[in-house]
mmCIF file of C-alpha atoms and ligand atoms in Angstrom:
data_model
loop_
_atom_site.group_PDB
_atom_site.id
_atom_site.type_symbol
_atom_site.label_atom_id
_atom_site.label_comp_id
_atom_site.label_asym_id
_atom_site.label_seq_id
_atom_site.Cartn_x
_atom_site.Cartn_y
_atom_site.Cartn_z
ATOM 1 C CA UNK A 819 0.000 0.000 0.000
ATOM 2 C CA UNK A 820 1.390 3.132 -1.086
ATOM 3 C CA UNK A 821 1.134 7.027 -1.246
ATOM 4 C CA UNK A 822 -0.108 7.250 -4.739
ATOM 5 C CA UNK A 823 -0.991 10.949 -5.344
ATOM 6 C CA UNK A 824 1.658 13.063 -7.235
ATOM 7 C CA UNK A 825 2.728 15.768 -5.257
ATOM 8 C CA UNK A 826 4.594 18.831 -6.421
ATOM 9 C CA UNK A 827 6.755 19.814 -3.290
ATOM 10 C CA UNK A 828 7.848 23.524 -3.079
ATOM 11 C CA UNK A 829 11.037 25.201 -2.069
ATOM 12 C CA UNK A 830 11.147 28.003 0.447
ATOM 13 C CA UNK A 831 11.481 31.014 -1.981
ATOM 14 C CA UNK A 832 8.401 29.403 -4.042
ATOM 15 C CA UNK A 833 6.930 29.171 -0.996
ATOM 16 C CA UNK A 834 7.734 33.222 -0.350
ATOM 17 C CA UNK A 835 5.998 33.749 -4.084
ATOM 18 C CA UNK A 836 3.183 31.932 -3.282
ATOM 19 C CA UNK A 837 2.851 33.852 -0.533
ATOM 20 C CA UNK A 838 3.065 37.503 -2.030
ATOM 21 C CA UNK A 839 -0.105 35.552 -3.957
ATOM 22 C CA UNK A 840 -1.565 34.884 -0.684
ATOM 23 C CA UNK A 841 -1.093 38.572 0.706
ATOM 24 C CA UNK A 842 -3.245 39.541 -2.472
ATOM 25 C CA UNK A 843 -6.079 37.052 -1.866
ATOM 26 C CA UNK A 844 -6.123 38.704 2.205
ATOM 27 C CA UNK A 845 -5.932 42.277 0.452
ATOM 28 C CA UNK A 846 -9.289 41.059 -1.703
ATOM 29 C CA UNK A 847 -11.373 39.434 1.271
ATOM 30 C CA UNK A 848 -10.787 42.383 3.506
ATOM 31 C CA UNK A 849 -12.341 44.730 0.705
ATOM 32 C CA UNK A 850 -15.288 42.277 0.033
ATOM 33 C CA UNK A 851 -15.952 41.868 4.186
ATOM 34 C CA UNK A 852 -15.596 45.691 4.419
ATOM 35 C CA UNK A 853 -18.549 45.723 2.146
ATOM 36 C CA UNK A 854 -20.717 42.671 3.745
ATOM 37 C CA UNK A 855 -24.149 44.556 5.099
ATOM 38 C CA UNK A 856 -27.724 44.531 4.357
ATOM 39 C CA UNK A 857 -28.430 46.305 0.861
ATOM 40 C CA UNK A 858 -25.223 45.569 -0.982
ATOM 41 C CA UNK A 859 -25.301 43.284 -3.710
ATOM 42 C CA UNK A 860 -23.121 40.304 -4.806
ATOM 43 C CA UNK A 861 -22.277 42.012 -8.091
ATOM 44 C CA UNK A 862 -21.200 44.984 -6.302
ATOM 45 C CA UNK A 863 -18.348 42.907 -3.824
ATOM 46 C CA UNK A 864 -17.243 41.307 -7.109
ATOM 47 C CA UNK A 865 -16.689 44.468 -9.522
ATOM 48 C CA UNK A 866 -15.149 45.641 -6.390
ATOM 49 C CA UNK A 867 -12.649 42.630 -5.929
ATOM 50 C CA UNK A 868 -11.869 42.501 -9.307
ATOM 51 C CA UNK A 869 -10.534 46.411 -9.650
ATOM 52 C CA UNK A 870 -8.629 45.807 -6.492
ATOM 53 C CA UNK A 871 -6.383 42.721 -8.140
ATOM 54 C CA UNK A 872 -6.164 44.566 -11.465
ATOM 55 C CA UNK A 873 -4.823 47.388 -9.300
ATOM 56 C CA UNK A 874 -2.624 44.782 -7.951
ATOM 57 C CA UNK A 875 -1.394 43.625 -11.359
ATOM 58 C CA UNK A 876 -3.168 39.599 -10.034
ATOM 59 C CA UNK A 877 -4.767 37.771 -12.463
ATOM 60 C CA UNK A 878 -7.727 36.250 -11.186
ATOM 61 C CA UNK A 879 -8.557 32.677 -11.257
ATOM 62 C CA UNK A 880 -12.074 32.079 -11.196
ATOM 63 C CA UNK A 881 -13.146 34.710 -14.149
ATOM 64 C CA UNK A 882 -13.193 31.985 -17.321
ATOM 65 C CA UNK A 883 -12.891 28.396 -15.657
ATOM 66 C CA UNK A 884 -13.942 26.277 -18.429
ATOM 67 C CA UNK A 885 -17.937 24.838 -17.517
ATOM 68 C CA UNK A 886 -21.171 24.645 -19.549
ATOM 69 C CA UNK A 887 -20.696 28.427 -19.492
ATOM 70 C CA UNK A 888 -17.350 29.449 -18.541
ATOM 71 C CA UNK A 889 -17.535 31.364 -15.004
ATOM 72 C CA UNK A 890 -18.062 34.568 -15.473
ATOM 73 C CA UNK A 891 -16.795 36.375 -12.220
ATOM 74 C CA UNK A 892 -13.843 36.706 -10.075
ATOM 75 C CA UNK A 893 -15.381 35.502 -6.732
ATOM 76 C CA UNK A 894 -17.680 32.693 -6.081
ATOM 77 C CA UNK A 895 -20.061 34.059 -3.957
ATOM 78 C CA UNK A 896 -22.767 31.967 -2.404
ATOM 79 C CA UNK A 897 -25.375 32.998 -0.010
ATOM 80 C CA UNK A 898 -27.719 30.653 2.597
ATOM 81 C CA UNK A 899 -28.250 27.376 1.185
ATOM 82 C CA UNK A 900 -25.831 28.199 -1.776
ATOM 83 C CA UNK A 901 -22.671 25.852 -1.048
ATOM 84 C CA UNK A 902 -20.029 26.398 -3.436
ATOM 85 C CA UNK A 903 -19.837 28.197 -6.991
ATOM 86 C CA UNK A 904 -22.695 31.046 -6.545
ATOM 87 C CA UNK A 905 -22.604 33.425 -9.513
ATOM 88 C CA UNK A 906 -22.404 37.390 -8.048
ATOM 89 C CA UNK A 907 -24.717 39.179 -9.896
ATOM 90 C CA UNK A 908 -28.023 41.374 -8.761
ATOM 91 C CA UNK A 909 -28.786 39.611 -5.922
ATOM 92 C CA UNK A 910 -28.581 41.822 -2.603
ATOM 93 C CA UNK A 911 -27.709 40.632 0.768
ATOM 94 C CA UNK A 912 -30.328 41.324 3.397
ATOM 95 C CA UNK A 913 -29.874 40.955 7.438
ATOM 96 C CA UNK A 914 -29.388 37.386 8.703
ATOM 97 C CA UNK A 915 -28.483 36.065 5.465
ATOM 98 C CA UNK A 916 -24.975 34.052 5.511
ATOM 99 C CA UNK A 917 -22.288 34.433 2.698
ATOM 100 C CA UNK A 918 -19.585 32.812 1.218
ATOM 101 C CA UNK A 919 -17.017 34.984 -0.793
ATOM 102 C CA UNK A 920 -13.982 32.620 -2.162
ATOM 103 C CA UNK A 921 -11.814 34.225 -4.605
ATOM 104 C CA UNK A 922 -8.260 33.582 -6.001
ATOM 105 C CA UNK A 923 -5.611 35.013 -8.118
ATOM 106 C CA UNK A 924 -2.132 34.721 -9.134
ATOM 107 C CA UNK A 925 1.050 36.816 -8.775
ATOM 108 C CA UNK A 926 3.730 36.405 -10.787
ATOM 109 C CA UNK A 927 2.571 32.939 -12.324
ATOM 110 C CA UNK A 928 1.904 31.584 -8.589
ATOM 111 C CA UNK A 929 -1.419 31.159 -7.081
ATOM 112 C CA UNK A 930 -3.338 31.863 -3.898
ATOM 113 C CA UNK A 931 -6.974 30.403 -2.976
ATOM 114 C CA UNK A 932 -8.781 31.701 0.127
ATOM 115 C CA UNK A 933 -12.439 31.498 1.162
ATOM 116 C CA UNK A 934 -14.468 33.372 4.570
ATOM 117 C CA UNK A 935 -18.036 33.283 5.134
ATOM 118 C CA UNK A 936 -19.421 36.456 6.460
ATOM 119 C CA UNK A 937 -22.978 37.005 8.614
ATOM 120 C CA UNK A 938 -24.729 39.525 7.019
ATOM 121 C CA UNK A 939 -25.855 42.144 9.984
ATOM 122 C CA UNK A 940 -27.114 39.900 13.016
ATOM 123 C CA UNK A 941 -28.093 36.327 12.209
ATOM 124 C CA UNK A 942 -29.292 33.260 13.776
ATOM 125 C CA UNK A 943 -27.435 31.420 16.967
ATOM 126 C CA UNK A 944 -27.501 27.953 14.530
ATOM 127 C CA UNK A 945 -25.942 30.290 11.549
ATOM 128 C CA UNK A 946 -23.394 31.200 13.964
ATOM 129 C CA UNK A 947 -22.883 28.893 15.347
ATOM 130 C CA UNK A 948 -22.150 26.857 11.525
ATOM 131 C CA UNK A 949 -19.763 29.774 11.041
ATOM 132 C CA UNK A 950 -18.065 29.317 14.201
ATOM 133 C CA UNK A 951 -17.799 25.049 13.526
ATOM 134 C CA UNK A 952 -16.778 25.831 9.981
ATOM 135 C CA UNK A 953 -14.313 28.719 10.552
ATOM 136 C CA UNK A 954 -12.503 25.921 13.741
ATOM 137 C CA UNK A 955 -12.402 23.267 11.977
ATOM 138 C CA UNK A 956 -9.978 25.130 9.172
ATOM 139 C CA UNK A 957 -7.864 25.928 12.067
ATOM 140 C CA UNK A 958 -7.828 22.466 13.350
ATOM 141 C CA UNK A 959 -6.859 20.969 9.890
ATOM 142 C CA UNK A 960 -4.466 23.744 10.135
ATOM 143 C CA UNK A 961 -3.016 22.660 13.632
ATOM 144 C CA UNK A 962 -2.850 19.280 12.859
ATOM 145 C CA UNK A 963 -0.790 19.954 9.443
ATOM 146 C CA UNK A 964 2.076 20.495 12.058
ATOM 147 C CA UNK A 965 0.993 17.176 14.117
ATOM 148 C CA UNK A 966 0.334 14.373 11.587
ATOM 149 C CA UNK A 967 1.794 12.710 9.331
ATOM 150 C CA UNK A 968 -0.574 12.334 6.625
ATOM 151 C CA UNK A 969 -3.872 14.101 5.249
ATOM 152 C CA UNK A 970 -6.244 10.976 5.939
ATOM 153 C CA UNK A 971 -5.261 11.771 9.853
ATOM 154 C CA UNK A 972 -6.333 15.598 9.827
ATOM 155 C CA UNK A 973 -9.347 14.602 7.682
ATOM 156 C CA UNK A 974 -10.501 12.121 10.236
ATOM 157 C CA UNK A 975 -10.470 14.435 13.168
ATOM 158 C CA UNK A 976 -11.945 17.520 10.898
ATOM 159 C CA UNK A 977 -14.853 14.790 10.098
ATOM 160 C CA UNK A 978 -15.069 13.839 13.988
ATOM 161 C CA UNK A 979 -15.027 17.857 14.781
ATOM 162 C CA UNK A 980 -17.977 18.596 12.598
ATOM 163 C CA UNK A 981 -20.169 15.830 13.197
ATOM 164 C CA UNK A 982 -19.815 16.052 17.009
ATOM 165 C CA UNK A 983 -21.179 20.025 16.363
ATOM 166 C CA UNK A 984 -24.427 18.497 14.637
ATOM 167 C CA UNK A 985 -23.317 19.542 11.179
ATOM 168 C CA UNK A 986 -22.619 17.846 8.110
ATOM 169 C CA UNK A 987 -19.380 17.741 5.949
ATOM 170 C CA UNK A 988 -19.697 18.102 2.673
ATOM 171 C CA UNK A 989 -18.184 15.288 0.400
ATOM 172 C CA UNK A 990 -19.363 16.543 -3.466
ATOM 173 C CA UNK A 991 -16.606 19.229 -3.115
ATOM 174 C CA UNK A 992 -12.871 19.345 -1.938
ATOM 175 C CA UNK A 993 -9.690 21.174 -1.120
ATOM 176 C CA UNK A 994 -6.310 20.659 -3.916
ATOM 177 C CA UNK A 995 -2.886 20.929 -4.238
ATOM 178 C CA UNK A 996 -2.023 24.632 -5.641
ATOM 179 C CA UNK A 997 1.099 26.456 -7.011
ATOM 180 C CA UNK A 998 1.597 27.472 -10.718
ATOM 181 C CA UNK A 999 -1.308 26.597 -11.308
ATOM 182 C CA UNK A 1000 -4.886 26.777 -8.763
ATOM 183 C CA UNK A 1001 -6.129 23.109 -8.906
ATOM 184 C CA UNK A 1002 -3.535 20.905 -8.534
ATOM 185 C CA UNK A 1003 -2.485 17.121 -7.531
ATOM 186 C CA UNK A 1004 -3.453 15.967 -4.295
ATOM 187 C CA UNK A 1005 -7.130 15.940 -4.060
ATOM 188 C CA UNK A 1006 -7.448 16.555 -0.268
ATOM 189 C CA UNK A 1007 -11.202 16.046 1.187
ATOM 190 C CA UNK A 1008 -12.498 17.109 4.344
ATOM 191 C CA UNK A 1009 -13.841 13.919 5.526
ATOM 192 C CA UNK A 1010 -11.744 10.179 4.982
ATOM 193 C CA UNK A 1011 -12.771 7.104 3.320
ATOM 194 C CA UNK A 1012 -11.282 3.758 3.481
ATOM 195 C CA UNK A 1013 -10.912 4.003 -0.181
ATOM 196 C CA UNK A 1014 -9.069 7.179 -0.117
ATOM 197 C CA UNK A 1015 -6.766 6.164 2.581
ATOM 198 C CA UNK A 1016 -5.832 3.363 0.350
ATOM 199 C CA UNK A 1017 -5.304 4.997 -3.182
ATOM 200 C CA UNK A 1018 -5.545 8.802 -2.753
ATOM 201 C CA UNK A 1019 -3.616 9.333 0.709
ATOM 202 C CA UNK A 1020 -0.428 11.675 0.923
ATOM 203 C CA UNK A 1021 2.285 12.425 3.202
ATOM 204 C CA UNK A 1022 2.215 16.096 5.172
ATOM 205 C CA UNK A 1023 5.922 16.629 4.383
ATOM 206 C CA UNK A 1024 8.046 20.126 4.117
ATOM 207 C CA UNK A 1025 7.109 21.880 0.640
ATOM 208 C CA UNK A 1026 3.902 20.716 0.509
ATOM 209 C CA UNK A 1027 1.275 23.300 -0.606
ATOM 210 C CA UNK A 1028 -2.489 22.430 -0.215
ATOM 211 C CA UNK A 1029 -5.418 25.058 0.126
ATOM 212 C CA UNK A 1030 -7.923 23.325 2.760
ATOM 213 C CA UNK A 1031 -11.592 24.280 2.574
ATOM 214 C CA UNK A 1032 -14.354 22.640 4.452
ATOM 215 C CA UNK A 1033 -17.635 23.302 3.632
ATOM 216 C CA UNK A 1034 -20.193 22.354 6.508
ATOM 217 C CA UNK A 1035 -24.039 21.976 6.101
ATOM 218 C CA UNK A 1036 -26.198 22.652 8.576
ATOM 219 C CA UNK A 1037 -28.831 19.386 7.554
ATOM 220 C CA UNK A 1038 -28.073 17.225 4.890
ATOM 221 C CA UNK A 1039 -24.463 17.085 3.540
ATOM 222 C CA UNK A 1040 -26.361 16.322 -0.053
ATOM 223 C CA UNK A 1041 -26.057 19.074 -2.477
ATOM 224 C CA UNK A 1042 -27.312 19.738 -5.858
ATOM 225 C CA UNK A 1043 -26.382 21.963 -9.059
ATOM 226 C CA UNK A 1044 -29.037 24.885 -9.760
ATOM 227 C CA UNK A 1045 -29.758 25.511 -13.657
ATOM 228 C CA UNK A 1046 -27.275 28.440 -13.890
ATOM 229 C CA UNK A 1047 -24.780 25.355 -14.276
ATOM 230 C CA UNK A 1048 -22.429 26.681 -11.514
ATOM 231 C CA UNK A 1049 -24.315 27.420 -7.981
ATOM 232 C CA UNK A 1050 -24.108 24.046 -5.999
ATOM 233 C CA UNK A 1051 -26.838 24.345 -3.306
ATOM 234 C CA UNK A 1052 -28.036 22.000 -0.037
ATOM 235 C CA UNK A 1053 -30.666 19.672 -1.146
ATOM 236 C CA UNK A 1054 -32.614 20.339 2.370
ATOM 237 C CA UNK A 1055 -32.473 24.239 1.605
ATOM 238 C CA UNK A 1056 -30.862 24.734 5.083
ATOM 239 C CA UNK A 1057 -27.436 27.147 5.217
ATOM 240 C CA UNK A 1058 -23.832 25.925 4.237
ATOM 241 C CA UNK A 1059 -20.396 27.527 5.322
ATOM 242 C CA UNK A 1060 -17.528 27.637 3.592
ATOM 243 C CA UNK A 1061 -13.091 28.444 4.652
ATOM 244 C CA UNK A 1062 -10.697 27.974 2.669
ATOM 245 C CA UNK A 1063 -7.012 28.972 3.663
ATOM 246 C CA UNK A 1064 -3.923 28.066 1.118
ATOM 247 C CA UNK A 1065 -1.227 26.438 3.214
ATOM 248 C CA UNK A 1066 2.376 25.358 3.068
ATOM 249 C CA UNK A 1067 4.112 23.035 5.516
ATOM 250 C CA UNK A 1068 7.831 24.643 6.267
ATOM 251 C CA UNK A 1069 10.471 23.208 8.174
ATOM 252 C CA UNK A 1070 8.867 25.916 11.043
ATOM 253 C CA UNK A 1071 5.500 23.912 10.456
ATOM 254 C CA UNK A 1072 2.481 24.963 8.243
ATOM 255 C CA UNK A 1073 2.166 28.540 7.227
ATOM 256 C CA UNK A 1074 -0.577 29.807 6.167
ATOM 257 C CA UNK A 1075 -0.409 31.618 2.723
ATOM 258 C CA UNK A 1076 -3.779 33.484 2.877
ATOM 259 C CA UNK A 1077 -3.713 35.004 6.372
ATOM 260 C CA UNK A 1078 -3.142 38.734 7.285
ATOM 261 C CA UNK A 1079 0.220 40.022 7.149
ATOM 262 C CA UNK A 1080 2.545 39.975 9.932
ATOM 263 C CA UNK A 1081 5.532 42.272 11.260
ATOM 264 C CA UNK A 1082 7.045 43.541 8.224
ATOM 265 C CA UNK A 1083 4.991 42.251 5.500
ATOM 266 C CA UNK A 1084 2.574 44.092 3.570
ATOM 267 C CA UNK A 1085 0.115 43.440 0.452
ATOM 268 C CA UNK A 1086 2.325 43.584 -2.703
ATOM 269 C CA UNK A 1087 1.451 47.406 -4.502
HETATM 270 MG MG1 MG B 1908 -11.353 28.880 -3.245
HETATM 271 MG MG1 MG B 1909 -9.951 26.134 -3.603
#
């Protein structure tokens, strides 16, 4: 029984690109939250996203993926029972709605991933409290990066960690490998299988580079495709969250790509 996914492993100043990518993607959620209220619409946070990573010089990932109709925005954006893939367009956010803005670009031919999922004025104690299960169990996976050895390990205990909240993992939809390009080799789920510890399993070693992105359903982990061709959606019609973080392990431990600047760093001009 071996590892069998192909892995592209990363050197520390790829690693330092990738992250000037990942400074970008923080830059871009931090306009779009800064804009989360009731009244706004989707359309609005994208057109606003998109002029920040043109002002950037990013190229943006999402705007073109190849699909029935290729996608036509630079953020997925995906409100309630929307899981994954929401179009932005006229729709505008009202109080106690939950949503999803994941967006990605790349910087100098190296790529950056990073999803939040933002209340919308006050909402409901179950929303927040799927915000609060779906936002921790990112940082577990995170935390555990540094702790085990390989992904079927982390996605165990994320699995464990969001059932034992009364939510449901999402298994339609996972996380990827990422570097020059944004989908890459491994696949890496949020839940484990026996079949993907056996044939899709890989190690957590220095140089790796996965973006991690639970999405957790509040009934039903089932999910269907609405008829624009893109917006996946619970099959219950109860609310879904959604984090994503892109993340290297280092020889200091994982590092997280898409977080805020620290001491000295800033968003690249
Ligand atoms: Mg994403
Ligand atoms: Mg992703």
């Amino acid at each position: 029984m071996g590892v069998l996914a192909v892995v592209n492993l990363r050197s520390p100043r790829e690693i330092a690109l990738m992250r000037r990518a990942g400074l970008v993607v923080w830059g871009a959620h931090e306009i779009a939250a800064a804009m989360v209220r009731p009244g706004v619409s989707t359309g609005e946070i994208d057109a606003a996203v998109e002029a920040f990573f043109v002002q950037r010089g990013a190229v943006p990932l999402f705007k073109g993926v190849p699909g029935k109709v290729p996608f036509p925005a630079v953020c997925c954006i995906s409100v309630n029972d929307e899981v994954v893939h929401g179009i932005p367009g006229p729709r505008i956010l009202v109080e106690g709605d939950i949503v999803s803005i994941d967006t990605g670009c790349s910087l100098a031919g190296w790529c950056g991933d990073s999803a939040r999922t933002h209340p919308v004025g006050t909402v409901s104690s179950g929303a927040r409290g799927l915000l609060d299960c779906t936002s921790g169990v990112l940082e577990l996976a995170i935390e555990l990066m540094g702790k085990r050895n390989r992904w079927s390990d982390v996605a165990t205990e994320m699995a464990t960690y969001v059932r034992d909240r009364g939510f449901s993992v999402v298994e339609n939809f996972v996380g990827h490998g990422i570097g020059k390009k944004m989908h890459e080799d491994p696949q890496v789920p949020n839940f484990c299988s026996p079949s993907f510890r056996r044939n899709y399993d890989f190690e957590l070693e220095t140089g790796l580079v996965i973006a991690v992105e639970p999405m957790v359903n509040m009934g039903s982990k089932k999910v269907r495709a609405l008829a624009d061709h893109w917006t996946q959606s619970t099959v219950d019609g109860q609310p879904s969250a959604h984090f994503e973080h892109t993340i290297a392990i280092t020889s200091q431990g994982p590092e997280v790509l898409t977080r805020a600047p620290s001491d000295g760093e800033s968003v690249p001009a």
